[in-house]
mmCIF file of C-alpha atoms in Angstrom:
data_model
loop_
_atom_site.group_PDB
_atom_site.id
_atom_site.type_symbol
_atom_site.label_atom_id
_atom_site.label_comp_id
_atom_site.label_asym_id
_atom_site.label_seq_id
_atom_site.Cartn_x
_atom_site.Cartn_y
_atom_site.Cartn_z
ATOM 1 C CA MET A 1 57.082 -22.714 -42.046
ATOM 2 C CA LYS A 2 54.723 -25.411 -43.173
ATOM 3 C CA LYS A 3 52.656 -24.793 -39.843
ATOM 4 C CA LEU A 4 52.511 -21.052 -40.640
ATOM 5 C CA VAL A 5 51.285 -22.123 -44.293
ATOM 6 C CA ALA A 6 48.350 -24.722 -42.565
ATOM 7 C CA LEU A 7 47.427 -21.885 -40.119
ATOM 8 C CA MET A 8 47.093 -19.230 -42.783
ATOM 9 C CA SER A 9 45.094 -21.957 -44.811
ATOM 10 C CA ILE A 10 42.679 -22.637 -42.074
ATOM 11 C CA ILE A 11 42.134 -18.843 -41.066
ATOM 12 C CA LEU A 12 41.246 -18.428 -45.148
ATOM 13 C CA ALA A 13 38.730 -21.426 -44.749
ATOM 14 C CA VAL A 14 36.976 -20.192 -41.439
ATOM 15 C CA ALA A 15 37.020 -16.282 -43.116
ATOM 16 C CA PHE A 16 35.597 -18.272 -46.127
ATOM 17 C CA ILE A 17 32.975 -19.812 -44.233
ATOM 18 C CA THR A 18 32.301 -16.918 -42.108
ATOM 19 C CA SER A 19 32.094 -14.352 -44.967
ATOM 20 C CA CYS A 20 28.670 -16.195 -46.566
ATOM 21 C CA GLY A 21 26.313 -14.883 -43.911
ATOM 22 C CA SER A 22 22.963 -15.731 -45.095
ATOM 23 C CA LYS A 23 24.598 -16.556 -48.758
ATOM 24 C CA ASP A 24 24.496 -20.152 -49.720
ATOM 25 C CA PRO A 25 28.127 -21.460 -49.047
ATOM 26 C CA LYS A 26 27.898 -23.601 -52.064
ATOM 27 C CA ASP A 27 27.204 -20.682 -54.499
ATOM 28 C CA LEU A 28 29.872 -18.624 -53.202
ATOM 29 C CA LEU A 29 32.319 -21.260 -53.080
ATOM 30 C CA LEU A 30 31.755 -22.300 -56.865
ATOM 31 C CA ASP A 31 31.741 -18.501 -57.818
ATOM 32 C CA GLU A 32 35.542 -18.219 -56.717
ATOM 33 C CA MET A 33 36.104 -21.133 -58.363
ATOM 34 C CA ILE A 34 34.644 -20.257 -61.506
ATOM 35 C CA GLY A 35 36.904 -16.910 -61.336
ATOM 36 C CA ALA A 36 40.068 -18.967 -60.355
ATOM 37 C CA TYR A 37 39.666 -21.150 -63.523
ATOM 38 C CA GLY A 38 39.096 -18.146 -65.705
ATOM 39 C CA GLY A 39 35.627 -16.562 -65.434
ATOM 40 C CA LEU A 40 32.249 -17.747 -66.768
ATOM 41 C CA GLU A 41 32.589 -16.693 -70.728
ATOM 42 C CA ASN A 42 36.196 -18.893 -70.546
ATOM 43 C CA LEU A 43 34.714 -21.845 -68.910
ATOM 44 C CA LYS A 44 32.212 -22.175 -71.461
ATOM 45 C CA LYS A 45 34.830 -23.397 -73.529
ATOM 46 C CA LEU A 46 35.252 -26.664 -71.424
ATOM 47 C CA ASP A 47 31.515 -27.155 -72.556
ATOM 48 C CA SER A 48 33.112 -29.454 -75.729
ATOM 49 C CA TYR A 49 37.316 -30.168 -75.823
ATOM 50 C CA THR A 50 40.128 -32.762 -77.115
ATOM 51 C CA SER A 51 42.995 -33.293 -74.697
ATOM 52 C CA VAL A 52 46.120 -35.587 -75.518
ATOM 53 C CA TRP A 53 48.037 -36.616 -72.896
ATOM 54 C CA ALA A 54 51.337 -38.484 -72.479
ATOM 55 C CA MET A 55 50.988 -41.360 -70.340
ATOM 56 C CA GLU A 56 53.675 -43.195 -67.915
ATOM 57 C CA VAL A 57 52.102 -46.121 -66.753
ATOM 58 C CA LYS A 58 53.018 -47.484 -63.218
ATOM 59 C CA VAL A 59 51.807 -51.030 -62.850
ATOM 60 C CA ARG A 60 53.322 -52.521 -65.361
ATOM 61 C CA PRO A 61 56.408 -49.968 -66.353
ATOM 62 C CA GLN A 62 55.577 -48.581 -70.474
ATOM 63 C CA LYS A 63 54.568 -45.423 -71.815
ATOM 64 C CA GLY A 64 51.811 -44.810 -73.556
ATOM 65 C CA LYS A 65 49.071 -41.875 -74.992
ATOM 66 C CA VAL A 66 45.128 -40.749 -73.700
ATOM 67 C CA VAL A 67 43.321 -39.050 -76.206
ATOM 68 C CA THR A 68 39.950 -38.138 -74.641
ATOM 69 C CA PHE A 69 36.804 -35.881 -75.931
ATOM 70 C CA VAL A 70 34.627 -34.622 -73.548
ATOM 71 C CA GLU A 71 31.438 -32.923 -73.303
ATOM 72 C CA GLN A 72 30.173 -31.593 -70.327
ATOM 73 C CA SER A 73 26.302 -33.078 -70.938
ATOM 74 C CA GLY A 74 27.756 -36.241 -70.199
ATOM 75 C CA LYS A 75 29.608 -37.756 -73.179
ATOM 76 C CA LEU A 76 33.155 -39.070 -73.070
ATOM 77 C CA ARG A 77 35.424 -40.976 -75.338
ATOM 78 C CA VAL A 78 38.771 -42.085 -74.020
ATOM 79 C CA GLU A 79 41.318 -43.968 -76.334
ATOM 80 C CA LEU A 80 44.477 -45.612 -74.131
ATOM 81 C CA LEU A 81 46.868 -46.339 -76.900
ATOM 82 C CA TYR A 82 49.845 -48.670 -75.032
ATOM 83 C CA PRO A 83 52.428 -49.921 -77.147
ATOM 84 C CA ASN A 84 50.764 -53.086 -78.088
ATOM 85 C CA ARG A 85 47.466 -52.397 -78.276
ATOM 86 C CA LEU A 86 44.385 -49.766 -78.331
ATOM 87 C CA GLU A 87 41.653 -49.387 -75.810
ATOM 88 C CA LYS A 88 38.555 -47.314 -76.133
ATOM 89 C CA ARG A 89 36.215 -46.410 -73.554
ATOM 90 C CA VAL A 90 32.925 -44.258 -74.753
ATOM 91 C CA LEU A 91 30.006 -42.845 -72.054
ATOM 92 C CA ASN A 92 26.818 -41.500 -74.009
ATOM 93 C CA GLY A 93 24.544 -40.689 -71.081
ATOM 94 C CA ALA A 94 23.379 -43.825 -69.114
ATOM 95 C CA LYS A 95 25.157 -45.922 -71.830
ATOM 96 C CA GLY A 96 28.728 -47.341 -71.888
ATOM 97 C CA TYR A 97 30.951 -48.928 -74.418
ATOM 98 C CA ARG A 98 34.256 -50.489 -74.652
ATOM 99 C CA ALA A 99 36.829 -52.069 -77.748
ATOM 100 C CA TYR A 100 39.931 -53.192 -78.040
ATOM 101 C CA ASN A 101 42.142 -52.367 -81.346
ATOM 102 C CA ASN A 102 39.882 -52.481 -84.225
ATOM 103 C CA ASP A 103 36.812 -54.581 -82.645
ATOM 104 C CA PRO A 104 33.191 -52.589 -82.764
ATOM 105 C CA LEU A 105 32.452 -51.086 -79.492
ATOM 106 C CA THR A 106 30.604 -53.345 -77.246
ATOM 107 C CA GLU A 107 27.884 -52.187 -74.603
ATOM 108 C CA VAL A 108 29.115 -52.428 -70.888
ATOM 109 C CA SER A 109 27.566 -52.430 -67.273
ATOM 110 C CA GLY A 110 28.355 -52.962 -63.818
ATOM 111 C CA PRO A 111 31.644 -51.407 -62.853
ATOM 112 C CA LYS A 112 33.131 -50.744 -66.220
ATOM 113 C CA LEU A 113 30.619 -48.593 -66.867
ATOM 114 C CA ASP A 114 30.417 -46.994 -63.201
ATOM 115 C CA SER A 115 34.005 -46.641 -63.712
ATOM 116 C CA MET A 116 33.414 -44.524 -67.007
ATOM 117 C CA LYS A 117 30.900 -42.583 -65.229
ATOM 118 C CA LEU A 118 32.847 -41.379 -62.212
ATOM 119 C CA GLN A 119 35.825 -40.142 -65.079
ATOM 120 C CA MET A 120 33.019 -38.358 -66.657
ATOM 121 C CA MET A 121 32.223 -36.948 -63.122
ATOM 122 C CA ARG A 122 36.198 -36.185 -62.301
ATOM 123 C CA LEU A 123 35.907 -33.790 -65.138
ATOM 124 C CA TYR A 124 33.116 -31.569 -64.622
ATOM 125 C CA SER A 125 34.319 -28.332 -64.759
ATOM 126 C CA PRO A 126 33.364 -25.811 -61.947
ATOM 127 C CA LEU A 127 30.794 -24.121 -64.098
ATOM 128 C CA THR A 128 29.001 -27.434 -64.547
ATOM 129 C CA LEU A 129 29.336 -28.277 -60.806
ATOM 130 C CA LYS A 130 27.360 -25.336 -60.015
ATOM 131 C CA ASN A 131 24.656 -26.340 -61.875
ATOM 132 C CA LYS A 132 24.445 -29.583 -59.838
ATOM 133 C CA ALA A 133 21.717 -28.930 -57.022
ATOM 134 C CA ASP A 134 22.491 -31.837 -54.726
ATOM 135 C CA ILE A 135 25.974 -30.730 -54.204
ATOM 136 C CA VAL A 136 27.270 -30.781 -50.438
ATOM 137 C CA VAL A 137 30.097 -28.350 -49.224
ATOM 138 C CA THR A 138 32.415 -29.058 -46.372
ATOM 139 C CA GLU A 139 35.696 -27.450 -45.235
ATOM 140 C CA GLY A 140 39.075 -29.161 -43.788
ATOM 141 C CA GLU A 141 42.462 -27.909 -42.839
ATOM 142 C CA GLY A 142 43.036 -25.654 -46.088
ATOM 143 C CA VAL A 143 40.774 -27.308 -48.158
ATOM 144 C CA MET A 144 36.941 -27.354 -49.026
ATOM 145 C CA TYR A 145 35.428 -30.339 -50.408
ATOM 146 C CA ILE A 146 32.685 -30.677 -52.807
ATOM 147 C CA THR A 147 30.460 -33.823 -52.378
ATOM 148 C CA LEU A 148 28.637 -34.968 -55.356
ATOM 149 C CA LYS A 149 26.538 -37.826 -55.234
ATOM 150 C CA GLU A 150 24.765 -39.453 -58.830
ATOM 151 C CA GLY A 151 22.785 -42.573 -58.328
ATOM 152 C CA ALA A 152 25.458 -45.237 -56.198
ATOM 153 C CA LEU A 153 28.082 -43.087 -57.203
ATOM 154 C CA THR A 154 30.201 -40.665 -55.332
ATOM 155 C CA SER A 155 33.141 -37.902 -55.857
ATOM 156 C CA VAL A 156 34.378 -35.613 -53.936
ATOM 157 C CA TYR A 157 36.707 -32.504 -55.099
ATOM 158 C CA HIS A 158 39.462 -31.409 -53.279
ATOM 159 C CA VAL A 159 39.175 -27.926 -53.570
ATOM 160 C CA ASN A 160 42.347 -25.158 -52.152
ATOM 161 C CA ALA A 161 40.497 -23.058 -49.793
ATOM 162 C CA THR A 162 43.593 -20.289 -51.186
ATOM 163 C CA THR A 163 43.703 -20.834 -54.655
ATOM 164 C CA PHE A 164 39.946 -22.171 -55.099
ATOM 165 C CA ARG A 165 41.536 -24.798 -57.491
ATOM 166 C CA ILE A 166 40.675 -28.320 -57.149
ATOM 167 C CA GLU A 167 43.870 -30.484 -56.598
ATOM 168 C CA LYS A 168 42.186 -33.966 -56.263
ATOM 169 C CA VAL A 169 39.418 -35.517 -56.537
ATOM 170 C CA VAL A 170 38.196 -39.046 -54.928
ATOM 171 C CA GLY A 171 35.591 -41.241 -56.597
ATOM 172 C CA ASN A 172 34.034 -44.356 -55.383
ATOM 173 C CA PHE A 173 31.503 -46.860 -56.241
ATOM 174 C CA LYS A 174 30.398 -50.633 -55.147
ATOM 175 C CA MET A 175 31.925 -53.714 -56.443
ATOM 176 C CA GLY A 176 30.356 -56.291 -54.931
ATOM 177 C CA PRO A 177 30.531 -56.268 -51.178
ATOM 178 C CA ARG A 178 33.674 -53.966 -51.349
ATOM 179 C CA ASP A 179 33.842 -49.944 -52.080
ATOM 180 C CA MET A 180 36.185 -49.171 -55.154
ATOM 181 C CA GLU A 181 38.036 -45.915 -54.679
ATOM 182 C CA PHE A 182 39.921 -44.113 -57.497
ATOM 183 C CA GLN A 183 42.078 -40.595 -56.701
ATOM 184 C CA THR A 184 43.472 -38.073 -59.267
ATOM 185 C CA GLU A 185 45.631 -35.790 -58.089
ATOM 186 C CA TYR A 186 45.931 -32.545 -60.458
ATOM 187 C CA SER A 187 49.247 -30.384 -60.558
ATOM 188 C CA ASP A 188 51.073 -27.812 -63.069
ATOM 189 C CA PHE A 189 48.114 -25.241 -63.482
ATOM 190 C CA LYS A 190 48.732 -23.085 -66.755
ATOM 191 C CA LYS A 191 45.998 -21.075 -68.211
ATOM 192 C CA VAL A 192 45.178 -22.212 -72.377
ATOM 193 C CA ASP A 193 43.255 -19.575 -73.961
ATOM 194 C CA GLY A 194 42.057 -18.219 -70.798
ATOM 195 C CA VAL A 195 41.318 -21.378 -69.003
ATOM 196 C CA LEU A 196 42.978 -22.524 -66.109
ATOM 197 C CA MET A 197 43.847 -26.262 -66.649
ATOM 198 C CA HIS A 198 45.930 -28.780 -65.149
ATOM 199 C CA HIS A 199 48.510 -29.946 -66.872
ATOM 200 C CA LYS A 200 49.496 -33.167 -64.811
ATOM 201 C CA GLU A 201 47.236 -35.833 -63.444
ATOM 202 C CA ASN A 202 48.664 -38.361 -60.945
ATOM 203 C CA LYS A 203 46.436 -41.553 -60.790
ATOM 204 C CA PHE A 204 45.393 -44.222 -58.283
ATOM 205 C CA ALA A 205 42.963 -47.052 -58.164
ATOM 206 C CA ALA A 206 42.613 -49.060 -54.746
ATOM 207 C CA GLY A 207 45.463 -46.997 -53.132
ATOM 208 C CA MET A 208 47.939 -48.356 -55.671
ATOM 209 C CA ASN A 209 49.589 -45.446 -58.274
ATOM 210 C CA THR A 210 48.500 -46.527 -61.456
ATOM 211 C CA ALA A 211 49.684 -43.904 -63.977
ATOM 212 C CA GLU A 212 50.742 -40.219 -64.518
ATOM 213 C CA LEU A 213 49.553 -38.209 -67.121
ATOM 214 C CA PHE A 214 50.994 -35.201 -68.982
ATOM 215 C CA LEU A 215 49.100 -32.721 -70.926
ATOM 216 C CA LYS A 216 50.646 -31.958 -74.751
ATOM 217 C CA ASP A 217 47.456 -30.333 -76.347
ATOM 218 C CA VAL A 218 44.000 -29.580 -75.980
ATOM 219 C CA LYS A 219 41.397 -27.729 -78.252
ATOM 220 C CA LEU A 220 38.585 -26.111 -76.525
ATOM 221 C CA GLN A 221 35.425 -25.694 -77.926
ATOM 222 C CA ALA A 222 35.856 -28.677 -80.063
ATOM 223 C CA LYS A 223 32.975 -30.077 -82.287
ATOM 224 C CA HIS A 224 32.177 -33.738 -81.811
ATOM 225 C CA GLY A 225 30.068 -35.369 -84.393
ATOM 226 C CA GLU A 226 27.981 -37.762 -82.968
ATOM 227 C CA GLU A 227 29.978 -40.938 -84.426
ATOM 228 C CA VAL A 228 32.575 -40.155 -81.866
ATOM 229 C CA PHE A 229 30.176 -40.905 -78.709
ATOM 230 C CA ASN A 230 28.766 -44.179 -80.755
#
């Protein structure tokens, strides 16, 4: 049965590439994804949103909460609430900041900034990806890969060739002489106000399972004041 499913996925992927003809496979794939995620008008609701996640930390078993404020234009605020501390990470365009508990935000650079930029890339919607001119699309066994480079950072989006859902995002950047890899697996897809969203994330850093997140609440088209990102 598994072999049959794999074979059908390959056939569908090949059929997709073949059907492109003279059209750009990138545009066709992103159009399919936009349709799968709820359509153009619904996806615009992801231009600005807030989400709340329950967190189960794997490295040091404990529970917590993650609150994210997202703007597809390149603004991101992540608040990680652990039992004994609060960590805040903020990305505002090219600049990044971090703070703990009630301390003021302090500007960061290097790997700390790069990791926030990768997280922003991971949260790009199919509509945002469609507007990225330099993405590259390749095919695998039952999966389509979208590769996006922004400066020295690379994100690869693993798209199911049958459902056109993003099921995994792998991000890479250099940390000294080493390549640092972050991987997030998406599952439990459900629609929220017409928008398809994953409700579970399984996160890995350098091959180590670090946390699982479960979506508890989301506010689409949220209005964020400038103070959120400063």
